[in-house]
PDB file of C-alpha atoms in Angstrom:
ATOM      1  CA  UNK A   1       4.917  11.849  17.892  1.00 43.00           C
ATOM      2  CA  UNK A   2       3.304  13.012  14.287  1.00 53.00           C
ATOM      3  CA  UNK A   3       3.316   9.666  13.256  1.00 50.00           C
ATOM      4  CA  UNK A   4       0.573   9.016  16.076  1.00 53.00           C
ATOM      5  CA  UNK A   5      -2.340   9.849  14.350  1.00 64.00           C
ATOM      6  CA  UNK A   6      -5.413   8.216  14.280  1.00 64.00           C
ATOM      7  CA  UNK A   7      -4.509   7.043  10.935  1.00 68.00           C
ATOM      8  CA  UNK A   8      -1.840   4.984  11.727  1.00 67.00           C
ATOM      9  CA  UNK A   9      -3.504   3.470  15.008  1.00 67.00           C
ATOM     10  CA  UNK A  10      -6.037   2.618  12.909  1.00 67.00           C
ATOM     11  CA  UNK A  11      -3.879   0.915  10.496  1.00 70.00           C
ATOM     12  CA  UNK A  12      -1.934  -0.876  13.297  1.00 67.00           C
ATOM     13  CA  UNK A  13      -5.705  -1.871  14.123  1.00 69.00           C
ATOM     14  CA  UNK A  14      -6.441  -3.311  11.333  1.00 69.00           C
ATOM     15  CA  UNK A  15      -2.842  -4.746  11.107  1.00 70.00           C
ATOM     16  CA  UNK A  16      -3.250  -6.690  14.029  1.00 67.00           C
ATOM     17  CA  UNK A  17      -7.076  -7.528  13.998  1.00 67.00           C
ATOM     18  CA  UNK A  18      -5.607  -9.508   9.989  1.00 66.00           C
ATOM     19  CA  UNK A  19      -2.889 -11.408  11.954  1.00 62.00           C
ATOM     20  CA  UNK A  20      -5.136 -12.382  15.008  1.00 62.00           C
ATOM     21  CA  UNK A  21      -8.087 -13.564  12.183  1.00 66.00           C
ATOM     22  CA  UNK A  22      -5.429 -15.824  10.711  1.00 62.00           C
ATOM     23  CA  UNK A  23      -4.222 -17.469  13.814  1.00 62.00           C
ATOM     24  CA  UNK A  24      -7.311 -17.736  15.697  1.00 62.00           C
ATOM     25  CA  UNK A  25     -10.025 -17.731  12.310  1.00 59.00           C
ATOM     26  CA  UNK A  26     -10.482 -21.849  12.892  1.00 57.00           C
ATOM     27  CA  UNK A  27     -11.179 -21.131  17.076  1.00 53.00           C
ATOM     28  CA  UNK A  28     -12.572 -17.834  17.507  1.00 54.00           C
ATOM     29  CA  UNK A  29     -15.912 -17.558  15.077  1.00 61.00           C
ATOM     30  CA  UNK A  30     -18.129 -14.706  14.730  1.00 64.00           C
ATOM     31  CA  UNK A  31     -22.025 -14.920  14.140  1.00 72.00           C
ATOM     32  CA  UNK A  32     -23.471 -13.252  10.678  1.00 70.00           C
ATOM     33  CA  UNK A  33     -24.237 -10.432  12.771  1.00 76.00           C
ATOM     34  CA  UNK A  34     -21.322  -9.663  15.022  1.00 72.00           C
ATOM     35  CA  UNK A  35     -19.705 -10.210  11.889  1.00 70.00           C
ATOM     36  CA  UNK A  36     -21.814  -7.904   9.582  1.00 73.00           C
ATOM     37  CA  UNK A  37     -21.747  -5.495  13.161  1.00 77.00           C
ATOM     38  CA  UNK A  38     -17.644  -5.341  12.776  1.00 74.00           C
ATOM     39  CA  UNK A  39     -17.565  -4.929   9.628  1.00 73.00           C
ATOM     40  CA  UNK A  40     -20.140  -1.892   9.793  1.00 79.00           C
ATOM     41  CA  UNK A  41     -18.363  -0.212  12.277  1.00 79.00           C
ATOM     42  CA  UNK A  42     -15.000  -0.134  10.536  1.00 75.00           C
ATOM     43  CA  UNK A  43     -17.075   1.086   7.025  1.00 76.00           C
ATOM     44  CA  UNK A  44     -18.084   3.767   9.274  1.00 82.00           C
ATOM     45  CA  UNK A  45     -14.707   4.645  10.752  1.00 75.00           C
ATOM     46  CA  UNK A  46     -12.940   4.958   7.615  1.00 73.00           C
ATOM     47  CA  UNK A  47     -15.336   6.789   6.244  1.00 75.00           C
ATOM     48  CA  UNK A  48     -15.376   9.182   8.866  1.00 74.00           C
ATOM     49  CA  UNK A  49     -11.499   9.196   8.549  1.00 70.00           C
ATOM     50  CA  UNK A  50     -11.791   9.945   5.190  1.00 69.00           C
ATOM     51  CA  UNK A  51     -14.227  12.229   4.296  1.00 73.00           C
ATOM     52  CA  UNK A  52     -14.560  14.591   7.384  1.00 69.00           C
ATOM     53  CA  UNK A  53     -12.624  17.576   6.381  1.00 67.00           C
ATOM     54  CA  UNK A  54      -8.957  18.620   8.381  1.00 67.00           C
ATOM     55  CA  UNK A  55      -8.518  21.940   9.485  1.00 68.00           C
ATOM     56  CA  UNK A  56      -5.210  22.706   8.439  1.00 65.00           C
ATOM     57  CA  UNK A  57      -3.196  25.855  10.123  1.00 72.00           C
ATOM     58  CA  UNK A  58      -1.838  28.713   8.134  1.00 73.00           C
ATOM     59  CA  UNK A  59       2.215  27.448   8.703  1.00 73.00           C
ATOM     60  CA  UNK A  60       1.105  24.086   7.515  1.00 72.00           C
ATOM     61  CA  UNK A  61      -0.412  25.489   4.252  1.00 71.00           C
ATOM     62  CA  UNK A  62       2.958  27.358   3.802  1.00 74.00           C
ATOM     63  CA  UNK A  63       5.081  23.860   4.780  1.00 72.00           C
ATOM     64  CA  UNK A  64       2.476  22.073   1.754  1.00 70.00           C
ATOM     65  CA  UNK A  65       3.869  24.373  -0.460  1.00 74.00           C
ATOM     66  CA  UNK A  66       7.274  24.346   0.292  1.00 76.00           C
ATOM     67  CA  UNK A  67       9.430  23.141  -3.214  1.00 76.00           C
ATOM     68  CA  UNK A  68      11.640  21.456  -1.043  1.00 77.00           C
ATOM     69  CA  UNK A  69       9.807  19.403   1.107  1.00 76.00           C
ATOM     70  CA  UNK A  70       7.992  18.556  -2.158  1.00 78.00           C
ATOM     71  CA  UNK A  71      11.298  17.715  -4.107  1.00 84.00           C
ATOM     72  CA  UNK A  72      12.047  15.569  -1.399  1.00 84.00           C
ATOM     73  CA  UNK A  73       8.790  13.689  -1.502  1.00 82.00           C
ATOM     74  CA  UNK A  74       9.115  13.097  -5.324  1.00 85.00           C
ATOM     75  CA  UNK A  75      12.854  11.250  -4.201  1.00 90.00           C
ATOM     76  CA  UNK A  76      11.087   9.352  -2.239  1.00 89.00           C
ATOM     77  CA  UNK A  77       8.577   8.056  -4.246  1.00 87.00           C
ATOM     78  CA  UNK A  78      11.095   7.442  -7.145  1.00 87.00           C
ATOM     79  CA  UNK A  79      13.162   5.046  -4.476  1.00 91.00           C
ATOM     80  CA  UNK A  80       9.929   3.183  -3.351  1.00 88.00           C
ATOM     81  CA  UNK A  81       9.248   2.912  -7.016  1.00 87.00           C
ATOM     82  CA  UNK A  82      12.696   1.230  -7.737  1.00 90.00           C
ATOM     83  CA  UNK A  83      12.062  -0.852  -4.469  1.00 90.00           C
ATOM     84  CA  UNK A  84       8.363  -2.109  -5.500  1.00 90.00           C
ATOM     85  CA  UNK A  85      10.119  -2.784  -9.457  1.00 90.00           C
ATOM     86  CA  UNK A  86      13.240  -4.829  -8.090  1.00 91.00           C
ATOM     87  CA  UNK A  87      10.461  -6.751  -6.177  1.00 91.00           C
ATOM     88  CA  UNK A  88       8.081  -7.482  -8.347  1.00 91.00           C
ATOM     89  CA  UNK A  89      11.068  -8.904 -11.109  1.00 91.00           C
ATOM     90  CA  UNK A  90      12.724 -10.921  -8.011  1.00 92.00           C
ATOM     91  CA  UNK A  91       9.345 -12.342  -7.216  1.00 91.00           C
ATOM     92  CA  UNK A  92       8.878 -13.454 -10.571  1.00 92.00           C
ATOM     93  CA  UNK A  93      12.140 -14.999 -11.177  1.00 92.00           C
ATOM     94  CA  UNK A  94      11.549 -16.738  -7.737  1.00 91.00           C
ATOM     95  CA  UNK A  95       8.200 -18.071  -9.256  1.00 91.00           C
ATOM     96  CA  UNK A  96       9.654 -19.488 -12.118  1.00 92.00           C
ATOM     97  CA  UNK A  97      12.660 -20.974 -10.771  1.00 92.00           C
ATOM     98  CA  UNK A  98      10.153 -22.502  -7.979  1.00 90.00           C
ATOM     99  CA  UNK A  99       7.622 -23.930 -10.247  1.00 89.00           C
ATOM    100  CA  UNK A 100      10.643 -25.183 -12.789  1.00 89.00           C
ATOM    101  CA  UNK A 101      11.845 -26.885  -9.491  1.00 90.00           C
ATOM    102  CA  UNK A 102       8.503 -28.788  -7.811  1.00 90.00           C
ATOM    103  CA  UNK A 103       5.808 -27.526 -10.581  1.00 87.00           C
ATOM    104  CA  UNK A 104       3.312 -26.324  -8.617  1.00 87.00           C
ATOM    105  CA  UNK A 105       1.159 -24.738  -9.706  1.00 87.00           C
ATOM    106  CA  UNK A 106       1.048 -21.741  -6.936  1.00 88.00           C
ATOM    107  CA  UNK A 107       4.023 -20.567  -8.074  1.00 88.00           C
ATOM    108  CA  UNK A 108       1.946 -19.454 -11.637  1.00 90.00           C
ATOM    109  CA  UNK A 109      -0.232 -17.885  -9.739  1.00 90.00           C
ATOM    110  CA  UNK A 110       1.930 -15.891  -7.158  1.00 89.00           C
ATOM    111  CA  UNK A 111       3.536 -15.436 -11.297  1.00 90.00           C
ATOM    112  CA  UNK A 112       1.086 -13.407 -12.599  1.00 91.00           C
ATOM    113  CA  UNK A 113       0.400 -12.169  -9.264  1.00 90.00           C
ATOM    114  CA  UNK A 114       3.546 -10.122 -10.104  1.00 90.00           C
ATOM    115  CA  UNK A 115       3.924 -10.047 -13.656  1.00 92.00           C
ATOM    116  CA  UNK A 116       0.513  -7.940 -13.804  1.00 92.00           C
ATOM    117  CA  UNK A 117       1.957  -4.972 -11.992  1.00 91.00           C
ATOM    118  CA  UNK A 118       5.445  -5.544 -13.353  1.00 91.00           C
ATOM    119  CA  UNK A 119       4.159  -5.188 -16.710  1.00 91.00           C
ATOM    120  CA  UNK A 120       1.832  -1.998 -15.709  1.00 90.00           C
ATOM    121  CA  UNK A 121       4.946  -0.655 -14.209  1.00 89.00           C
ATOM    122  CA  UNK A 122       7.243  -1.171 -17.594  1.00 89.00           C
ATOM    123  CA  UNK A 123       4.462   0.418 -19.701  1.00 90.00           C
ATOM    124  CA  UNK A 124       3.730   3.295 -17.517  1.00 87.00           C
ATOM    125  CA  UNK A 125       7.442   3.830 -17.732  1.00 85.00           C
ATOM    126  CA  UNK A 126       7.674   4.167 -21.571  1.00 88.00           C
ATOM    127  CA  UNK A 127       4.527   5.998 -21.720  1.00 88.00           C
ATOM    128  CA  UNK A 128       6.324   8.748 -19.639  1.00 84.00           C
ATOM    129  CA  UNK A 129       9.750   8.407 -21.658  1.00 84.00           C
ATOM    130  CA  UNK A 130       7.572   9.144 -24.519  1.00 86.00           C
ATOM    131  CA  UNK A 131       5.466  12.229 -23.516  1.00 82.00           C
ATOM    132  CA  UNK A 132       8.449  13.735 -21.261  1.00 78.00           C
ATOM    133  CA  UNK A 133      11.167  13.270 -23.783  1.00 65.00           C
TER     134      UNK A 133
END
């Protein structure tokens, strides 16, 4: 159950309050100020969430340090890395082969949608061959 957090409820919150806006956004309307009232509420929940400090035990400050568990968290973030990469190039070849297709003009923009952080991803890439090589 440590992935029950507040956190993550909140998340799920927010997950499902998205979905349920864009089903029921053309039947269920808010006024400006339930609106402006929901909206300050969840600016003060994630700021709470945020900034109020965790109190963190002394065997958790020794797992934090661990060079395994941190090793481990590097080969993870290098897989989601190659995941996020493959996607973004798939997307874009998707783009192009659906605009070649019925040349609309979405497709450009779901394009460069993907081709901005594709191309932030390629440069960040040699930048680090460079300096680490």
């Amino acid at each position: 159950m440590k992935w029950l957090n507040i956190k993550n409820i909140l998340v799920l919150l927010l997950i499902a309050c998205a979905v349920l806006s864009f089903y029921f956004g053309r039947t269920v309307t808010f006024t400006l100020m339930q609106a402006v009232g929901i909206v300050a509420v969840l600016f003060f929940v994630i700021f709470v969430l945020v900034f109020v400090p965790k109190r963190t035990s002394e065997q958790e400050l020794i797992e934090e340090q661990d060079e395994r568990k941190q090793y481990l968290a590097l080969k993870r973030a290098a897989k989601n890395f190659e995941v996020v990469k493959y996607t973004l190039f798939l997307t874009m070849l998707c783009c192009v082969i659906g605009f070649g297709l019925t040349s609309e003009y979405a497709f450009i923009f779901a394009l460069i949608g993907a081709a901005i952080p594709y191309g932030i991803l390629r440069i960040a890439y040699i930048v680090n061959l460079l300096r680490y090589d």
